[in-house]
CSV table of C-alpha atoms and ligand atoms in Angstrom, one decimal:
chain,number,residue,atom,x,y,z
S,113,MET,CA,74.5,7.9,85.5
S,114,LYS,CA,75.0,9.3,89.0
S,115,ILE,CA,72.1,8.8,91.4
S,116,ALA,CA,71.4,10.5,94.7
S,117,ILE,CA,68.8,9.0,97.1
S,118,VAL,CA,67.0,11.2,99.6
S,119,ALA,CA,64.7,9.3,102.0
S,120,ASN,CA,62.7,10.7,104.9
S,121,GLY,CA,63.2,9.4,108.4
S,122,GLN,CA,60.6,6.6,108.4
S,123,GLU,CA,61.7,3.0,108.8
S,124,LYS,CA,59.8,2.0,105.6
S,125,SER,CA,61.6,4.7,103.6
S,126,LYS,CA,65.0,3.6,104.9
S,127,LYS,CA,64.3,0.0,104.0
S,128,ILE,CA,63.3,1.1,100.5
S,129,GLU,CA,66.5,3.2,100.2
S,130,LYS,CA,68.5,0.0,101.1
S,131,GLU,CA,66.7,-2.1,98.6
S,132,LEU,CA,67.1,0.5,95.9
S,133,LYS,CA,70.9,0.7,96.5
S,134,VAL,CA,71.1,-3.1,96.1
S,135,LEU,CA,69.2,-2.9,92.8
S,136,ILE,CA,71.3,0.1,91.5
S,137,ALA,CA,74.6,-1.7,92.4
S,138,ASP,CA,73.7,-4.3,89.7
S,139,THR,CA,73.4,-1.6,86.9
S,140,ASN,CA,76.0,0.7,85.5
S,141,ALA,CA,74.6,3.6,87.5
S,142,GLU,CA,76.4,4.7,90.7
S,143,ILE,CA,75.3,6.4,93.9
S,144,GLU,CA,76.7,10.0,94.1
S,145,MET,CA,75.2,12.5,96.5
S,146,ASN,CA,77.1,15.6,95.5
S,147,SER,CA,76.6,16.1,91.8
S,148,PRO,CA,73.9,13.6,90.7
S,149,ASP,CA,72.1,13.4,87.4
S,150,ILE,CA,69.0,11.9,89.0
S,151,VAL,CA,67.7,12.5,92.5
S,152,ILE,CA,65.4,9.8,93.8
S,153,THR,CA,63.2,10.7,96.8
S,154,VAL,CA,61.6,8.1,99.0
S,155,GLY,CA,58.7,9.3,101.2
S,156,GLY,CA,56.0,11.8,100.4
S,157,ASP,CA,55.6,15.2,98.6
S,158,GLY,CA,57.4,16.8,101.6
S,159,THR,CA,60.5,14.6,101.0
S,160,LEU,CA,60.5,15.8,97.3
S,161,LEU,CA,60.3,19.4,98.6
S,162,SER,CA,63.3,18.9,100.9
S,163,ALA,CA,65.3,17.3,98.0
S,164,PHE,CA,64.3,20.2,95.7
S,165,HIS,CA,65.8,22.7,98.2
S,166,GLN,CA,68.9,20.5,98.8
S,167,TYR,CA,69.6,20.4,95.0
S,168,ALA,CA,68.3,23.8,94.0
S,169,HIS,CA,71.7,24.9,92.9
S,170,LEU,CA,71.8,22.0,90.3
S,171,LEU,CA,68.3,22.5,88.8
S,172,ASP,CA,69.5,22.8,85.2
S,173,LYS,CA,71.2,19.4,85.2
S,174,VAL,CA,69.3,17.3,87.8
S,175,ARG,CA,66.1,15.3,87.1
S,176,PHE,CA,63.9,14.2,90.0
S,177,VAL,CA,62.1,10.9,90.6
S,178,GLY,CA,59.7,10.4,93.5
S,179,ILE,CA,58.8,7.1,95.2
S,180,HIS,CA,55.9,7.4,97.5
S,181,THR,CA,55.7,5.2,100.6
S,182,GLY,CA,52.3,6.6,101.8
S,183,HIS,CA,49.3,7.8,99.8
S,184,LEU,CA,49.5,8.9,96.2
S,185,GLY,CA,51.7,12.1,96.0
S,186,PHE,CA,51.7,14.9,93.5
S,187,TYR,CA,55.5,14.8,93.0
S,188,THR,CA,55.8,11.1,93.5
S,189,ASP,CA,54.9,8.7,90.7
S,190,TRP,CA,56.4,5.4,91.8
S,191,ARG,CA,55.0,3.0,94.4
S,192,ASP,CA,57.4,1.3,96.8
S,193,TYR,CA,56.6,-2.1,95.3
S,194,GLU,CA,57.7,-1.0,91.8
S,195,LEU,CA,61.5,-0.6,92.6
S,196,ALA,CA,62.6,-3.2,90.0
S,197,ALA,CA,60.5,-1.5,87.2
S,198,LEU,CA,61.9,1.9,88.2
S,199,VAL,CA,65.6,0.7,88.1
S,200,GLU,CA,64.8,-1.0,84.8
S,201,SER,CA,63.6,2.4,83.5
S,202,LEU,CA,66.6,4.1,84.9
S,203,SER,CA,69.0,1.8,83.1
S,204,LYS,CA,67.2,2.4,79.8
S,205,ASP,CA,67.0,6.2,80.4
S,206,GLN,CA,67.0,8.3,77.3
S,207,GLY,CA,67.0,11.7,79.2
S,208,ASN,CA,63.3,12.3,78.8
S,209,SER,CA,61.9,14.8,81.3
S,210,VAL,CA,58.9,16.9,82.1
S,211,SER,CA,59.4,20.3,83.7
S,212,TYR,CA,57.2,22.5,85.9
S,213,PRO,CA,57.3,26.2,86.8
S,214,LEU,CA,58.9,27.5,90.0
S,215,LEU,CA,58.2,30.7,91.9
S,216,GLU,CA,60.9,33.3,92.4
S,217,VAL,CA,60.5,35.4,95.6
S,218,HIS,CA,62.6,38.5,95.7
S,219,VAL,CA,62.7,40.3,99.1
S,220,THR,CA,64.0,43.8,99.5
S,221,TYR,CA,64.7,45.1,103.1
S,222,GLY,CA,64.6,48.6,104.5
S,223,ASN,CA,68.4,48.8,104.2
S,224,ASN,CA,68.2,47.8,100.6
S,225,GLN,CA,69.6,44.4,101.3
S,226,GLN,CA,68.1,41.8,99.0
S,227,LYS,CA,67.3,38.0,99.2
S,228,LYS,CA,66.1,35.7,96.5
S,229,TYR,CA,64.3,32.4,97.1
S,230,LEU,CA,62.9,29.7,94.8
S,231,ALA,CA,59.7,27.8,95.8
S,232,LEU,CA,58.3,24.6,94.3
S,233,ASN,CA,54.9,24.8,96.0
S,234,GLU,CA,54.3,28.3,97.4
S,235,SER,CA,55.4,31.2,99.4
S,236,THR,CA,53.3,32.7,102.1
S,237,ILE,CA,53.7,36.0,104.1
S,238,ARG,CA,51.9,36.9,107.3
S,239,ASN,CA,52.2,39.5,110.0
S,240,VAL,CA,53.3,37.7,113.2
S,241,ASN,CA,51.3,39.8,115.7
S,242,ARG,CA,48.8,42.1,114.0
S,243,THR,CA,46.7,42.5,110.8
S,244,MET,CA,48.9,42.5,107.8
S,245,VAL,CA,48.5,45.6,105.7
S,246,THR,CA,50.1,45.7,102.3
S,247,ASP,CA,49.7,47.4,98.9
S,248,ILE,CA,49.4,44.7,96.2
S,249,PHE,CA,50.8,45.7,92.8
S,250,ILE,CA,50.3,43.7,89.6
S,251,LYS,CA,53.2,44.7,87.4
S,252,GLU,CA,53.7,48.3,88.4
S,253,GLU,CA,50.1,49.2,89.0
S,254,LEU,CA,48.5,49.4,92.4
S,255,PHE,CA,45.8,46.7,92.4
S,256,GLU,CA,44.4,46.8,95.9
S,257,VAL,CA,45.3,47.4,99.6
S,258,PHE,CA,45.1,44.1,101.5
S,259,ARG,CA,44.3,43.8,105.1
S,260,GLY,CA,44.1,40.4,106.7
S,261,ASP,CA,46.2,37.5,108.0
S,262,GLY,CA,48.4,37.1,104.9
S,263,LEU,CA,48.8,36.0,101.3
S,264,SER,CA,49.8,32.9,99.5
S,265,ILE,CA,51.5,32.8,96.1
S,266,ALA,CA,51.5,29.3,94.6
S,267,THR,CA,52.9,27.5,91.6
S,268,PRO,CA,50.7,25.3,89.5
S,269,THR,CA,52.1,22.1,91.1
S,270,GLY,CA,51.7,23.8,94.5
S,271,SER,CA,48.1,24.6,93.8
S,272,THR,CA,47.0,21.3,95.3
S,273,ALA,CA,48.9,22.1,98.5
S,274,TYR,CA,48.4,25.1,100.9
S,275,ASN,CA,46.8,27.1,98.1
S,276,LYS,CA,43.9,24.7,97.9
S,277,SER,CA,43.4,24.9,101.7
S,278,VAL,CA,42.9,28.7,101.4
S,279,GLY,CA,40.4,28.4,98.6
S,280,GLY,CA,42.6,28.6,95.6
S,281,ALA,CA,41.9,26.8,92.4
S,282,VAL,CA,43.7,23.7,91.2
S,283,LEU,CA,45.8,24.6,88.2
S,284,HIS,CA,47.0,22.1,85.6
S,285,PRO,CA,50.8,22.3,85.7
S,286,ARG,CA,51.0,22.9,82.0
S,287,ILE,CA,49.6,26.4,82.7
S,288,ASN,CA,52.6,28.6,83.2
S,289,ALA,CA,51.1,30.9,85.9
S,290,LEU,CA,51.1,31.9,89.5
S,291,GLN,CA,48.2,32.1,91.8
S,292,LEU,CA,47.7,34.8,94.5
S,293,THR,CA,45.3,33.7,97.3
S,294,GLU,CA,44.1,35.7,100.3
S,295,ILE,CA,44.4,34.3,103.8
S,296,ALA,CA,41.5,35.7,105.9
S,297,SER,CA,41.1,39.1,104.3
S,298,LEU,CA,39.2,41.8,106.1
S,299,ASN,CA,36.3,42.9,103.9
S,300,ASN,CA,33.7,45.5,105.0
S,301,ARG,CA,32.5,48.9,104.0
S,302,VAL,CA,35.9,50.5,104.8
S,303,TYR,CA,38.3,47.8,103.6
S,304,ARG,CA,37.9,46.1,100.3
S,305,THR,CA,39.9,43.5,98.4
S,306,LEU,CA,38.9,41.4,95.4
S,307,GLY,CA,38.3,38.4,97.7
S,308,SER,CA,38.9,35.7,95.1
S,309,PRO,CA,42.1,34.1,94.0
S,310,VAL,CA,43.9,35.7,91.1
S,311,VAL,CA,45.9,33.9,88.4
S,312,ILE,CA,48.9,35.8,86.9
S,313,PRO,CA,50.5,34.9,83.5
S,314,SER,CA,54.2,34.4,83.1
S,315,ASP,CA,55.0,37.9,81.8
S,316,GLU,CA,53.4,39.6,84.8
S,317,TRP,CA,54.6,39.8,88.4
S,318,ILE,CA,53.2,40.7,91.8
S,319,GLN,CA,54.7,43.2,94.2
S,320,LEU,CA,53.9,43.7,97.8
S,321,LYS,CA,54.9,47.0,99.5
S,322,LEU,CA,54.8,46.4,103.2
S,323,SER,CA,55.3,48.4,106.3
S,324,GLU,CA,59.0,48.2,107.3
S,325,HIS,CA,57.9,48.2,111.0
S,326,GLY,CA,56.0,44.9,110.7
S,327,GLU,CA,57.3,41.5,111.9
S,328,TYR,CA,56.6,38.9,109.3
S,329,LEU,CA,56.6,35.2,108.9
S,330,LEU,CA,57.8,34.3,105.4
S,331,THR,CA,57.4,30.7,104.2
S,332,ILE,CA,59.1,29.1,101.2
S,333,ASP,CA,57.5,25.6,100.9
S,334,GLN,CA,58.3,23.8,104.2
S,335,LEU,CA,60.9,26.4,105.2
S,336,ASN,CA,59.9,29.4,107.4
S,337,PHE,CA,61.7,32.6,108.3
S,338,LYS,CA,60.9,35.3,110.9
S,339,GLU,CA,61.5,38.6,109.0
S,340,GLN,CA,61.8,42.2,110.0
S,341,ASN,CA,62.4,45.4,108.1
S,342,ILE,CA,60.9,44.0,104.8
S,343,LYS,CA,60.0,46.8,102.4
S,344,LYS,CA,59.1,45.0,99.2
S,345,ILE,CA,58.5,41.5,97.9
S,346,VAL,CA,58.3,40.7,94.2
S,347,TYR,CA,56.9,37.3,93.0
S,348,LYS,CA,57.3,36.0,89.5
S,349,ILE,CA,57.7,32.8,87.6
S,350,ALA,CA,61.4,31.8,87.8
S,351,LYS,CA,63.6,31.3,84.8
S,352,GLU,CA,64.6,28.0,86.4
S,353,ARG,CA,62.2,25.0,86.2
S,354,ILE,CA,62.2,21.7,88.0
S,355,HIS,CA,62.7,18.7,85.8
S,356,PHE,CA,61.3,15.2,86.5
S,357,ALA,CA,62.6,12.1,84.7
S,358,SER,CA,59.6,10.9,82.8
S,359,TYR,CA,59.4,7.2,82.3
S,360,ARG,CA,55.7,7.1,82.3
S,361,HIS,CA,52.9,9.5,82.6
S,362,THR,CA,50.3,9.8,85.3
S,363,HIS,CA,47.4,12.0,84.2
S,364,PHE,CA,47.2,15.1,86.4
S,365,TRP,CA,43.5,15.0,86.9
S,366,LEU,CA,43.7,11.3,87.9
S,367,ARG,CA,46.2,12.3,90.7
S,368,VAL,CA,43.8,15.0,91.8
S,369,ARG,CA,40.8,12.6,91.9
S,370,ASP,CA,42.9,10.0,93.7
S,371,ALA,CA,44.1,12.4,96.3
S,372,PHE,CA,41.0,14.3,97.0
S,373,ILE,CA,37.9,12.5,95.7
S,374,CYS,CA,38.1,8.8,95.4
S,375,ASP,CA,40.2,5.8,94.4
S,376,SER,CA,40.9,5.8,90.6
S,377,LYS,CA,39.4,2.3,90.3
S,378,VAL,CA,36.0,3.8,91.1
S,379,GLY,CA,34.4,5.6,88.1
S,380,GLU,CA,35.9,5.9,84.7
S,381,ALA,CA,39.6,6.3,83.9
S,382,LEU,CA,40.7,9.7,82.6
S,383,GLU,CA,42.7,9.6,79.4
R,1449,NAP,P1,53.3,18.6,105.7
R,1449,NAP,O1,52.7,19.4,106.9
R,1449,NAP,O2,53.6,17.2,105.8
R,1449,NAP,O3,52.4,18.9,104.4
R,1449,NAP,C1,51.0,19.0,104.5
R,1449,NAP,C2,50.4,18.1,103.5
R,1449,NAP,O4,50.6,18.7,102.2
R,1449,NAP,C3,51.1,16.7,103.4
R,1449,NAP,O5,50.0,15.8,103.3
R,1449,NAP,C4,51.9,16.8,102.1
R,1449,NAP,O6,52.0,15.5,101.5
R,1449,NAP,C5,51.0,17.6,101.3
R,1449,NAP,N1,51.6,18.3,100.1
R,1449,NAP,C6,52.8,18.8,99.9
R,1449,NAP,N2,53.0,19.3,98.7
R,1449,NAP,C7,51.8,19.1,98.0
R,1449,NAP,C8,51.4,19.3,96.7
R,1449,NAP,N3,52.1,20.0,95.8
R,1449,NAP,N4,50.1,18.9,96.4
R,1449,NAP,C9,49.3,18.3,97.3
R,1449,NAP,N5,49.7,18.0,98.5
R,1449,NAP,C10,50.9,18.4,98.9
R,1449,NAP,O7,54.6,19.4,105.3
R,1449,NAP,P2,55.6,19.1,104.1
R,1449,NAP,O8,55.4,17.6,103.7
R,1449,NAP,O9,57.0,19.5,104.5
R,1449,NAP,O10,55.1,20.0,102.9
R,1449,NAP,C11,55.2,21.3,103.0
R,1449,NAP,C12,53.9,21.9,102.3
R,1449,NAP,O11,52.8,21.5,103.0
R,1449,NAP,C13,53.9,23.4,102.1
R,1449,NAP,O12,54.5,23.8,100.9
R,1449,NAP,C14,52.4,23.6,102.0
R,1449,NAP,O13,51.9,23.6,100.7
R,1449,NAP,C15,51.8,22.4,102.7
R,1449,NAP,N6,51.0,22.8,103.9
R,1449,NAP,C16,49.7,22.9,103.8
R,1449,NAP,C17,49.0,23.3,104.9
R,1449,NAP,C18,47.5,23.4,104.8
R,1449,NAP,O14,47.0,22.9,103.8
R,1449,NAP,N7,46.8,24.0,105.7
R,1449,NAP,C19,49.6,23.7,106.1
R,1449,NAP,C20,51.0,23.7,106.1
R,1449,NAP,C21,51.7,23.2,105.0
R,1449,NAP,P3,53.0,14.4,102.0
R,1449,NAP,O15,52.3,13.8,103.2
R,1449,NAP,O16,53.1,13.5,100.9
R,1449,NAP,O17,54.3,15.1,102.4
R,1450,MN,MN1,55.0,15.8,104.6
């Protein structure tokens, strides 16, 4: 088994990376950064997002494992004091995995040039210097004309990230759907949008038709791009999925409760 380790810049993470390498050296697994079977991240959810983009070209063969060095993460199951148990699970690995949906973002420019991105959390689009105006289509039908700061389109696992901050719902990751959420929409007697988040099933897609004269900020997870001359953006659930090595299961609603409400020791455990 070939293992890559991606740690964030914190001292604590670097220390754990070293300890992990020592433990792995004692097994029949080896460290291999270029074409790994397993990518272990050490840090937070942001570290896992970076590793996802680093290995996005290998999604069909790579499985991810997240070790968190801070508070409970959504993509990070293992605590820093559980390294021995994790390496033990790795050495007994039977290839089990759990996979989650990804967002495909397809941008078409005025000159018909095209770009495709994959997001694990979400993609947002905003106009840099004025109100963003865009036609929103669901499939090929015009749904509404949006005016406001921008829009967020999130995956189920991204629903607890930026999506939640802009009033989106938390979606269980078994639901294969995308969520469109408004960022400060203008709503009055002249301009009207639905005003609530919309959840789109896997056989539908969202299209934005934008003014080619606008200057936009496009984000794909933690990455951001200043864009000009965008004509159209299509969002759909990607064919690719992200795979996590599953050695144990943390109940999704337990993570949500731990992250946003209270420590899991308080109150009853969720099954
Ligand atoms: P960051 O500024 O460190 O991220 C902001 C926070 O979001 C961090 O606490 C991060 O956790 C957490 N986070 C990331 N993915 C999450 C998920 N799927 N569910 C719940 N929380 C999550 O930047 P980053 O670490 O590079 O992460 C980029 C992501 O941050 C973006 O994709 C976006 O979703 C989110 N973000 C949110 C806001 C906001 O809520 N207003 C603003 C900017 C970015 P860790 O500390 O474990 O990394
Ligand atoms: Mn972070």
